[in-house]
Backbone as JSON Lines, residues from 0, in Angstrom:
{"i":0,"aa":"X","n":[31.73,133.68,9.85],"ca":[32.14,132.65,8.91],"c":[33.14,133.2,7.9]}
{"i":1,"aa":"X","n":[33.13,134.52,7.93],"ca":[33.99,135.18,6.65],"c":[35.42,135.0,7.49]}
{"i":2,"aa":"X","n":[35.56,135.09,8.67],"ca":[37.35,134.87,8.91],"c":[37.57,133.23,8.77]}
{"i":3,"aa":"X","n":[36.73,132.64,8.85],"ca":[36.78,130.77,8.79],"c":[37.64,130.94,7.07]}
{"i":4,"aa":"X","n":[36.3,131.22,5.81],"ca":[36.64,131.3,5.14],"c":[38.71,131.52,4.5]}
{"i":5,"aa":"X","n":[38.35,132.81,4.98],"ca":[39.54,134.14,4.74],"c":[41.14,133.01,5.14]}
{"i":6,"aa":"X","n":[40.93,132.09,6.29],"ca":[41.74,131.24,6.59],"c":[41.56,130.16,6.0]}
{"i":7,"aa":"X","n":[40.99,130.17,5.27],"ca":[40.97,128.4,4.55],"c":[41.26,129.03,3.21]}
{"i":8,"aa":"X","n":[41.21,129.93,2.97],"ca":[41.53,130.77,1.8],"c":[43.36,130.77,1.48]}
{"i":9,"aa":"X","n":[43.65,131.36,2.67],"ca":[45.43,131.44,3.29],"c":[46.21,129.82,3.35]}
{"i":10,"aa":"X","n":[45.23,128.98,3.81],"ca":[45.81,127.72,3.75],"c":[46.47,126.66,2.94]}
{"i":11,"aa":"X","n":[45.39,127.06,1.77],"ca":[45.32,126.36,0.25],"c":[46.38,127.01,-0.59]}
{"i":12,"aa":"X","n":[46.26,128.54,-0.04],"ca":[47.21,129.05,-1.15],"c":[48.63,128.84,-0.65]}
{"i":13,"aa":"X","n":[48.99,128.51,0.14],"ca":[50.05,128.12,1.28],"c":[50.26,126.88,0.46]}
{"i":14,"aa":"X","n":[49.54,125.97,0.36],"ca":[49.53,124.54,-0.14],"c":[50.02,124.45,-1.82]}
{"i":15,"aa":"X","n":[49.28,125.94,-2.69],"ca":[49.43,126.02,-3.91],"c":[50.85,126.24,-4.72]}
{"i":16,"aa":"X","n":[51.67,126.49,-3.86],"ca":[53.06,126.49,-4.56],"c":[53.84,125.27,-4.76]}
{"i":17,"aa":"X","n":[54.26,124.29,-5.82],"ca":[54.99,123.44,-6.33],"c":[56.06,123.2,-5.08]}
{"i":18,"aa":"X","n":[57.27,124.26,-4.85],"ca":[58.08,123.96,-4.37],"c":[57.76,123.44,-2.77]}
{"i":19,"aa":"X","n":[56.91,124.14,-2.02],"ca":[56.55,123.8,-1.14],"c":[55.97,122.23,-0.8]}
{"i":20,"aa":"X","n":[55.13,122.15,-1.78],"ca":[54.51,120.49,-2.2],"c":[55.95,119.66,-1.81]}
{"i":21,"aa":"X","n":[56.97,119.85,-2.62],"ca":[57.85,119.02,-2.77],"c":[58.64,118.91,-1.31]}
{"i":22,"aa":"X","n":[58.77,120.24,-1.18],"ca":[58.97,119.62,0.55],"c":[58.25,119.14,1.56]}
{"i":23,"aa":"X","n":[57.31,119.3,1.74],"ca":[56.43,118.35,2.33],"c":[56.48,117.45,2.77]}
{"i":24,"aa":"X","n":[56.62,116.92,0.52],"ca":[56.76,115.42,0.14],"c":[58.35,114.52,0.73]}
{"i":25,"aa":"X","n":[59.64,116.02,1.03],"ca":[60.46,114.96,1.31],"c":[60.41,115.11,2.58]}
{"i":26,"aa":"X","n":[59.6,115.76,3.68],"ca":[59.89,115.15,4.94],"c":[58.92,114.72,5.64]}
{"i":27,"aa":"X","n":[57.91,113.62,4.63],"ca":[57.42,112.74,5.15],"c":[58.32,111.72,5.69]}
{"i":28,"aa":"X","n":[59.21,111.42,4.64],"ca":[60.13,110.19,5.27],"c":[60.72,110.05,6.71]}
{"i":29,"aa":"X","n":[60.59,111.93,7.31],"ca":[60.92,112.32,8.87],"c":[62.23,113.36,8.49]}
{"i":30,"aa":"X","n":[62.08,113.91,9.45],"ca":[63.22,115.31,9.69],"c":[64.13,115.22,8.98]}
{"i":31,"aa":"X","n":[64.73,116.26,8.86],"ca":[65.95,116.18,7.22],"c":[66.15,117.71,7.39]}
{"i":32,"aa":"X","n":[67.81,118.18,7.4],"ca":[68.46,119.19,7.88],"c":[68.27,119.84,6.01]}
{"i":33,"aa":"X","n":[68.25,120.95,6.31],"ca":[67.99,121.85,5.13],"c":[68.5,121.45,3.72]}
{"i":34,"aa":"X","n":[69.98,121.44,4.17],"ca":[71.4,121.43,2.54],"c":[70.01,119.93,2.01]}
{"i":35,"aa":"X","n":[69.99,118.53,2.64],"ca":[69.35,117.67,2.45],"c":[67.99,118.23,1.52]}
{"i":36,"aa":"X","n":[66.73,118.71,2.09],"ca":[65.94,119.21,1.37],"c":[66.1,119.76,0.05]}
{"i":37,"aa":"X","n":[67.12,120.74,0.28],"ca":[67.56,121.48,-1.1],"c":[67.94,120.19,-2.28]}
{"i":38,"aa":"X","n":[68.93,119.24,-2.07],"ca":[69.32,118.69,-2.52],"c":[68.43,117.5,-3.15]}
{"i":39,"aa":"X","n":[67.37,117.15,-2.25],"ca":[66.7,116.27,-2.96],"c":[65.67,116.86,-3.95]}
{"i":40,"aa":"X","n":[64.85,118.23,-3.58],"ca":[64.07,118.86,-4.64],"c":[64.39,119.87,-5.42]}
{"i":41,"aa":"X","n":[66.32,119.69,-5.6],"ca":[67.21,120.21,-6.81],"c":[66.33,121.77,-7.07]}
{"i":42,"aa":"X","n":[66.42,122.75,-6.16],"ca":[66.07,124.04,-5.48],"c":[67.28,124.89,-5.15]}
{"i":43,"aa":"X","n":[67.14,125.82,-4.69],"ca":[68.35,127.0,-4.5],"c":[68.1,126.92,-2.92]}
{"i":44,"aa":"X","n":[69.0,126.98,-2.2],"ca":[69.0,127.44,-0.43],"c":[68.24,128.38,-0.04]}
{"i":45,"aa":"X","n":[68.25,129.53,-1.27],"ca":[67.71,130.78,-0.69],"c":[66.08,129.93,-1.06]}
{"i":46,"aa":"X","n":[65.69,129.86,-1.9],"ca":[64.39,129.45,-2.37],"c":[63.88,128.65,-1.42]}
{"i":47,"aa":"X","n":[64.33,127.44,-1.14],"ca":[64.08,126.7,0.11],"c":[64.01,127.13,1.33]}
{"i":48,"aa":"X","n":[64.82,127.68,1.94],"ca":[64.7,128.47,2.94],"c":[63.45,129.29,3.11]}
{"i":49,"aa":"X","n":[63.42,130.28,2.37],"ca":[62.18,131.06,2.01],"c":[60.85,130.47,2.17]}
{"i":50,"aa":"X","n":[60.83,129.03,1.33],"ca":[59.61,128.36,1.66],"c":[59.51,127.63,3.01]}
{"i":51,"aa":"X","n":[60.73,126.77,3.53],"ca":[60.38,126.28,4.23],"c":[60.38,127.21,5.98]}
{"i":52,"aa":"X","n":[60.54,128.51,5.88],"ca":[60.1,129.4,6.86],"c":[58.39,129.78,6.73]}
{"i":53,"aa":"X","n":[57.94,129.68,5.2],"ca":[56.55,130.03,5.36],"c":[56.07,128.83,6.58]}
{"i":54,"aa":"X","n":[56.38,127.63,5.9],"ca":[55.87,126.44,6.15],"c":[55.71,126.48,7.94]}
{"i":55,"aa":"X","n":[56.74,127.18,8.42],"ca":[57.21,127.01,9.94],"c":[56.37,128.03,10.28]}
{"i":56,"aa":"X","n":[56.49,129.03,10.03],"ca":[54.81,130.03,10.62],"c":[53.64,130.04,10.53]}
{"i":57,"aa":"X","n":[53.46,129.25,9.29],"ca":[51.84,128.53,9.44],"c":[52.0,127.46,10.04]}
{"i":58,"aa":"X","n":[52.47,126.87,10.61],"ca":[53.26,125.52,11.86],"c":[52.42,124.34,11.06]}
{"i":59,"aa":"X","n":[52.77,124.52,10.11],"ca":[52.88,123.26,9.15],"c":[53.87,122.24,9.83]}
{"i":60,"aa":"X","n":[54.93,122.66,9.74],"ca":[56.28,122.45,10.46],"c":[56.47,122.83,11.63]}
{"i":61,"aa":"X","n":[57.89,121.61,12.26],"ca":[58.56,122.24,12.99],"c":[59.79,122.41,12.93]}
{"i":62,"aa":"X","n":[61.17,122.85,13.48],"ca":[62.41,122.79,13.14],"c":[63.09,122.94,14.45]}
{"i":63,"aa":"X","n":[64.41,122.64,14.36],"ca":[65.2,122.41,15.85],"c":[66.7,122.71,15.24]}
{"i":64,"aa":"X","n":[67.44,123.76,15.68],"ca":[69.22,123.7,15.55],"c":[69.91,122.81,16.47]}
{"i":65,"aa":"X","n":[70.94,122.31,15.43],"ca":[72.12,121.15,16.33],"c":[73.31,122.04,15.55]}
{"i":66,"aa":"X","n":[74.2,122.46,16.28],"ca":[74.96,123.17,15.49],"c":[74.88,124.12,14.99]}
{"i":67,"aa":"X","n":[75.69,124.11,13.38],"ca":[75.08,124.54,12.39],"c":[73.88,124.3,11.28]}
{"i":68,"aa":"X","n":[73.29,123.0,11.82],"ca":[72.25,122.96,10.6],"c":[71.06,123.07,11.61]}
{"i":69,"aa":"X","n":[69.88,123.26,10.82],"ca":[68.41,123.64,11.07],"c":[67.33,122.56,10.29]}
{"i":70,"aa":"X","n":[67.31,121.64,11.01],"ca":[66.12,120.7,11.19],"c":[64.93,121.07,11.5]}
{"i":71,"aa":"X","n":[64.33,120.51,10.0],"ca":[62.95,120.65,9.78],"c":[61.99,119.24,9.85]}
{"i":72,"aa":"X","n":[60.89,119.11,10.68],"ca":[59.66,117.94,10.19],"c":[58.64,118.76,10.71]}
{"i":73,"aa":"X","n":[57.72,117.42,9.8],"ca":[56.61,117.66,9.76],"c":[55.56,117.96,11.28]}
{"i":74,"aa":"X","n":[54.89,118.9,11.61],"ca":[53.85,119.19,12.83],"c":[52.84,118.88,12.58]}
{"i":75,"aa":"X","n":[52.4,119.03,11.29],"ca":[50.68,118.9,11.18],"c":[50.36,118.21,10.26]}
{"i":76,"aa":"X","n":[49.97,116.67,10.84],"ca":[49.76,115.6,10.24],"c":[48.6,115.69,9.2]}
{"i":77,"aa":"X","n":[48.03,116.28,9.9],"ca":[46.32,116.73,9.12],"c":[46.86,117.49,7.85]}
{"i":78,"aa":"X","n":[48.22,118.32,7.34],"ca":[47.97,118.51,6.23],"c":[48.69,117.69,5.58]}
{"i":79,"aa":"X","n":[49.52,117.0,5.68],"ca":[49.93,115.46,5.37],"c":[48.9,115.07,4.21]}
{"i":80,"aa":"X","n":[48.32,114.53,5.34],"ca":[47.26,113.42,5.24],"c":[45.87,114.31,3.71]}
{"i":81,"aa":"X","n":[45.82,115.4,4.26],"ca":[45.13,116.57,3.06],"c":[45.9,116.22,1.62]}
{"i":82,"aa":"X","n":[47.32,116.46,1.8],"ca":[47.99,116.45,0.65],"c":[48.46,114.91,0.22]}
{"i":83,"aa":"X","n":[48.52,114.04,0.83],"ca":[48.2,112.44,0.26],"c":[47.07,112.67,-0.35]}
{"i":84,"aa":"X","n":[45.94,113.06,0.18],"ca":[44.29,112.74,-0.9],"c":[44.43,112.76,-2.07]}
{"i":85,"aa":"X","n":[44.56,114.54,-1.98],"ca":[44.83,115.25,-3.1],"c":[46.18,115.06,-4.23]}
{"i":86,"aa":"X","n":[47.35,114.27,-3.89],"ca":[48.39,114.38,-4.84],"c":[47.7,112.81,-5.43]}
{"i":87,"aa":"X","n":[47.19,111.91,-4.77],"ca":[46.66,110.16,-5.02],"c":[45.77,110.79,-5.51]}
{"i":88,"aa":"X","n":[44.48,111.79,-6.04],"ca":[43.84,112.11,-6.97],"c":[44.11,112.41,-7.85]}
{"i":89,"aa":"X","n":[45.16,113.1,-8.29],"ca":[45.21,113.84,-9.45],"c":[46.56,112.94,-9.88]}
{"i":90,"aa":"X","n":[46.99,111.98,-9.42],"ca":[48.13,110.99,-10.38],"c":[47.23,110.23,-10.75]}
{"i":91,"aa":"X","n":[45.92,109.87,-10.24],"ca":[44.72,108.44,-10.96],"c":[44.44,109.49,-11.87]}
{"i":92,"aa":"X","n":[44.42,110.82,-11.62],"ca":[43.93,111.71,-13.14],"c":[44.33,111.51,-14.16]}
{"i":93,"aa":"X","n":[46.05,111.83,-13.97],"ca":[46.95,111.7,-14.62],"c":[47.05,110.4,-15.32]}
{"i":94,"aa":"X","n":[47.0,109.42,-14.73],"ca":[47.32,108.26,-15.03],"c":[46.39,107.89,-16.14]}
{"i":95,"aa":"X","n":[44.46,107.61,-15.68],"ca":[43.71,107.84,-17.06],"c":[43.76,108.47,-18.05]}
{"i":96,"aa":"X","n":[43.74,110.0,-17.9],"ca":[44.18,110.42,-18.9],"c":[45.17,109.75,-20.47]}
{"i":97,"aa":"X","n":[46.2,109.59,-19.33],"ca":[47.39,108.87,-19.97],"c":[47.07,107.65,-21.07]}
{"i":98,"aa":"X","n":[46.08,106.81,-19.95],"ca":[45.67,105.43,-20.71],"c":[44.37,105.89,-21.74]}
{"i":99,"aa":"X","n":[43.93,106.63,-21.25],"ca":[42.47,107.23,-22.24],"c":[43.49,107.81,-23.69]}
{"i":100,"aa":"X","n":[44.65,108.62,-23.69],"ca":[45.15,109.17,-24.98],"c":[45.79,107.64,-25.64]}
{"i":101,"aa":"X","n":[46.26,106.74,-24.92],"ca":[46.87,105.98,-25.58],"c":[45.57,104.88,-26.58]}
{"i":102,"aa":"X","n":[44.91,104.58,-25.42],"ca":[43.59,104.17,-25.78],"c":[43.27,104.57,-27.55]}
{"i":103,"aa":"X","n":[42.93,106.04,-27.31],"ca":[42.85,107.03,-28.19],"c":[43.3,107.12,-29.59]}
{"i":104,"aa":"X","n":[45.01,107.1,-29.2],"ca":[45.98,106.88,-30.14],"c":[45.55,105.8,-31.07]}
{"i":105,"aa":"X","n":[45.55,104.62,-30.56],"ca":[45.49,103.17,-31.2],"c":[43.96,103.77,-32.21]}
{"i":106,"aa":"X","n":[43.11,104.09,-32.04],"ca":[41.94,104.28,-33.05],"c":[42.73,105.16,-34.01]}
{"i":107,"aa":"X","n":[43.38,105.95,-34.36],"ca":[43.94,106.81,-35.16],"c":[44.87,106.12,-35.77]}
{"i":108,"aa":"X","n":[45.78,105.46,-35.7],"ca":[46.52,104.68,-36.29],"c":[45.96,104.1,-37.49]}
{"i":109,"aa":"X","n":[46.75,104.47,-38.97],"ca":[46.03,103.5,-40.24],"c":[44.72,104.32,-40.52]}
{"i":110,"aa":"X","n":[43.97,105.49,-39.51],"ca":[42.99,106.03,-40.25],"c":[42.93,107.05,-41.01]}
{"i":111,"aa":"X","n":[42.75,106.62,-42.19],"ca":[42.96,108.01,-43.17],"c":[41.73,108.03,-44.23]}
């Protein structure tokens, strides 16, 4: 059970980097050649690149050359679908929160 672990360990932290999230997030919409990626999550080539090769050896991804560019989508729906749960949890977080401080606010107003 400790290598089960040790890999679900590797997975998450795979999952835990921001920039990676964001790509993910833009090729749900479906495959999208690199310069594209970079451009929509306003990133550096090298930075992108970098991540989205992790992404391709944990076969998160897949990718295909036409040319010169290198097309990337999504392979593994299952972490998709992981990272929908989890990003739709923590924006309802976000979101209460939000309405709980404003909530909040309004009692403080005029109290002195």
């Amino acid at each position: 059970m400790g290598e089960v672990f040790e890999e679900v360990s590797n997975y998450f932290f795979l999952l835990s980097e921001p920039t990676r999230l964001k790509i993910l997030h833009a090729l749900c919409a479906g495959e999208r050649p690199v310069g594209e990626i970079v451009t929509e999550i306003e990133s550096t080539q090298a930075n992108v690149s970098r991540q989205l090769n992790m992404l391709y050896r944990a076969r998160i991804l897949g990718r295909r050359k036409e040319g010169t560019q290198v097309y990337y989508r999504i392979d593994d729906q299952a972490t998709i679908d992981l990272c929908r749960t989890v990003c739709g949890q923590m924006a309802s977080r976000i979101e209460s929160r939000a309405s709980a401080e404003k909530v909040a606010g309004t009692f403080m107003v005029g109290d002195d």
